[in-house]
PDB file of C-alpha atoms in Angstrom:
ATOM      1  CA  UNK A   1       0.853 -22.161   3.372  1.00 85.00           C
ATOM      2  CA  UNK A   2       3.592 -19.252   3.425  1.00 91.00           C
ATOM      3  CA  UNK A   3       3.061 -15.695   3.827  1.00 92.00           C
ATOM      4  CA  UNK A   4       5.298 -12.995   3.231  1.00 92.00           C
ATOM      5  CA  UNK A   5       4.268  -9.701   4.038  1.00 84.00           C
ATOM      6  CA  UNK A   6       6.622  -7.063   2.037  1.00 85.00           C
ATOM      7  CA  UNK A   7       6.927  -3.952   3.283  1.00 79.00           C
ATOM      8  CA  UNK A   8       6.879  -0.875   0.925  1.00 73.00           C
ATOM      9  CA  UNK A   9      10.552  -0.527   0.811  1.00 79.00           C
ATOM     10  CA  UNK A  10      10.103  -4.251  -0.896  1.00 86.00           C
ATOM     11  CA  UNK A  11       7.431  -3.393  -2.916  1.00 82.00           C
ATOM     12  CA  UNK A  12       9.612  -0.527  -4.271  1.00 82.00           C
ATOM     13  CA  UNK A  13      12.315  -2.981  -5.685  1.00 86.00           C
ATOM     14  CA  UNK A  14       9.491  -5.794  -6.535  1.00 89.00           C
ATOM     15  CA  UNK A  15       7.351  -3.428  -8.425  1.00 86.00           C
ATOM     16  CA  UNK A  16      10.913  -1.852 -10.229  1.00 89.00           C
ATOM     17  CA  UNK A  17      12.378  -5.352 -10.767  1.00 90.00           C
ATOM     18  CA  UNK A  18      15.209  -4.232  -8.407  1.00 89.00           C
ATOM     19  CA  UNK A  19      17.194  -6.558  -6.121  1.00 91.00           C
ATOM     20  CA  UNK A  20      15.946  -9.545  -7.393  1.00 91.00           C
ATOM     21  CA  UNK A  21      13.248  -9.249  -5.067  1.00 93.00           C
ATOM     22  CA  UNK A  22      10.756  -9.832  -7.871  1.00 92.00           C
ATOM     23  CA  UNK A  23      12.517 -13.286  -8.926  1.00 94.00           C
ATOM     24  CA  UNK A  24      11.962 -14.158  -4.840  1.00 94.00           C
ATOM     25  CA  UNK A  25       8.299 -13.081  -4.789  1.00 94.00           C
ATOM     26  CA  UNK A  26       8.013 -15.344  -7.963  1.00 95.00           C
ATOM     27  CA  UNK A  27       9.799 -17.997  -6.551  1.00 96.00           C
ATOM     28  CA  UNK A  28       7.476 -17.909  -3.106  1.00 96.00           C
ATOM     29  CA  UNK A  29       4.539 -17.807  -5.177  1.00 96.00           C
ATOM     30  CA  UNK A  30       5.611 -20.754  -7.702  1.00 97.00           C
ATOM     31  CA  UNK A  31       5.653 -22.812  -3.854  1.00 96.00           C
ATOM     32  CA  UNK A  32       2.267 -22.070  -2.709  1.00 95.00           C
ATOM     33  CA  UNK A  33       3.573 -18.787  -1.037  1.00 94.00           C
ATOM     34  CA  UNK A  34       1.011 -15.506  -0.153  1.00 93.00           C
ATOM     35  CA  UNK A  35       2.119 -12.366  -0.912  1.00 92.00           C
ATOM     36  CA  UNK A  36       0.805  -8.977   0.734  1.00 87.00           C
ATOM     37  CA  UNK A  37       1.839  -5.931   1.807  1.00 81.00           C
ATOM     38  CA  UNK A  38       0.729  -3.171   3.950  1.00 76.00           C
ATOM     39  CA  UNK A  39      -0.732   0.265   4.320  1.00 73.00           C
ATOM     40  CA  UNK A  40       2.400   2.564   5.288  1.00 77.00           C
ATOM     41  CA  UNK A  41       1.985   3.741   9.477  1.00 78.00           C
ATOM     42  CA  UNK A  42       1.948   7.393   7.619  1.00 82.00           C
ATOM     43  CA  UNK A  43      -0.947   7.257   5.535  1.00 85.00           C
ATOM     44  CA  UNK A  44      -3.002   5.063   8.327  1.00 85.00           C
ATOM     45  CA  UNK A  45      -2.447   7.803  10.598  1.00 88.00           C
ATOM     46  CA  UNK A  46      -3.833  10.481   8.376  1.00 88.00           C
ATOM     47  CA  UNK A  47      -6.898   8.370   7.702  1.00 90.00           C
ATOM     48  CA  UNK A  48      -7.332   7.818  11.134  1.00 91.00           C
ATOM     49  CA  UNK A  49      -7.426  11.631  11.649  1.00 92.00           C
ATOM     50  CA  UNK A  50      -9.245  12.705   9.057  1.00 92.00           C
ATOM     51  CA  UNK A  51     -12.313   9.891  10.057  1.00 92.00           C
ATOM     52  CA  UNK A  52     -12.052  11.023  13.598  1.00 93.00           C
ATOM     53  CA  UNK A  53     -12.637  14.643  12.515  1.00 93.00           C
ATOM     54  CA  UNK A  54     -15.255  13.765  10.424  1.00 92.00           C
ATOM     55  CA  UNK A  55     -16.097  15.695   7.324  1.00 93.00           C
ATOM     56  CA  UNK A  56     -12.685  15.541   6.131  1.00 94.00           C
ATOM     57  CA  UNK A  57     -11.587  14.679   3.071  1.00 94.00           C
ATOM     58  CA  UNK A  58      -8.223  13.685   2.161  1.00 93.00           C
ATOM     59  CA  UNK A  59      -6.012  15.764  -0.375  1.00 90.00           C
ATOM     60  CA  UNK A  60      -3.484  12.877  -1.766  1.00 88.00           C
ATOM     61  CA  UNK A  61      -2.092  11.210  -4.751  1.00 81.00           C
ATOM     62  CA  UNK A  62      -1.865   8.031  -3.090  1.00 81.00           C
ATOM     63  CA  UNK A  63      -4.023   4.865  -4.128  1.00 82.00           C
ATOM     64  CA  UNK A  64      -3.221   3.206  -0.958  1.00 82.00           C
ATOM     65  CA  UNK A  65      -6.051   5.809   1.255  1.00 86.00           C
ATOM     66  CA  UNK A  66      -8.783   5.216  -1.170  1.00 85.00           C
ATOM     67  CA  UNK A  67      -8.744   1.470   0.407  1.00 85.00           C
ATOM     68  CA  UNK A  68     -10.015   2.965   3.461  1.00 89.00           C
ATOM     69  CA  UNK A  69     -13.366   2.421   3.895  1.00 91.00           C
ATOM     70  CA  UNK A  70     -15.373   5.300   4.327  1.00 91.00           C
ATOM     71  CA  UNK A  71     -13.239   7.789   3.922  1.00 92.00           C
ATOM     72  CA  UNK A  72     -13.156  10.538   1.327  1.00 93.00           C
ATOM     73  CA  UNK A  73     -10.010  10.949  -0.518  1.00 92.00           C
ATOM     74  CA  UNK A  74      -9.474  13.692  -3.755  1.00 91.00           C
ATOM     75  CA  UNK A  75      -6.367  13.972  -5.876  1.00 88.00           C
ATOM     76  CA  UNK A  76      -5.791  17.324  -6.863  1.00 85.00           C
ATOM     77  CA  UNK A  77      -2.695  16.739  -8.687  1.00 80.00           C
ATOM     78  CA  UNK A  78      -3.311  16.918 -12.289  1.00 69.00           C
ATOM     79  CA  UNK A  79      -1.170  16.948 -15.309  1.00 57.00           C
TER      80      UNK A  79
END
């Protein structure tokens, strides 16, 4: 089996139907094809800090950090 592993600069254009990267990611999938992508390096390093600090929690609109297991993440963004 196939994997792709998109990047979020990909996911941008698949998630926008952009680039006919969605019609690709189709396509792969249609042959068997896995499709993933990853945490960006940015928001693994905060998580990384804010576990190592311990009693941290996270201020972030991003859905990606409350993946992180263990970690406390608050969106304070509202509206």
């Amino acid at each position: 089996m196939r994997r792709y592993l998109l990047d979020t600069g990909m996911m941008g254009h698949f998630i926008d139907h952009r680039r006919g990267v969605d019609q690709r990611v189709r396509e792969a999938r249609q042959r068997g094809a896995r499709i993933g992508t990853c945490m960006p390096v940015v928001d693994m390093q905060i998580a990384a800090i804010a576990r190592a600090l311990g009693n941290c929690t996270v201020v972030s609109s991003d859905s990606d950090l409350s993946d992180v297991p263990g970690l406390a993440v608050e969106n304070w963004a509202t509206g």
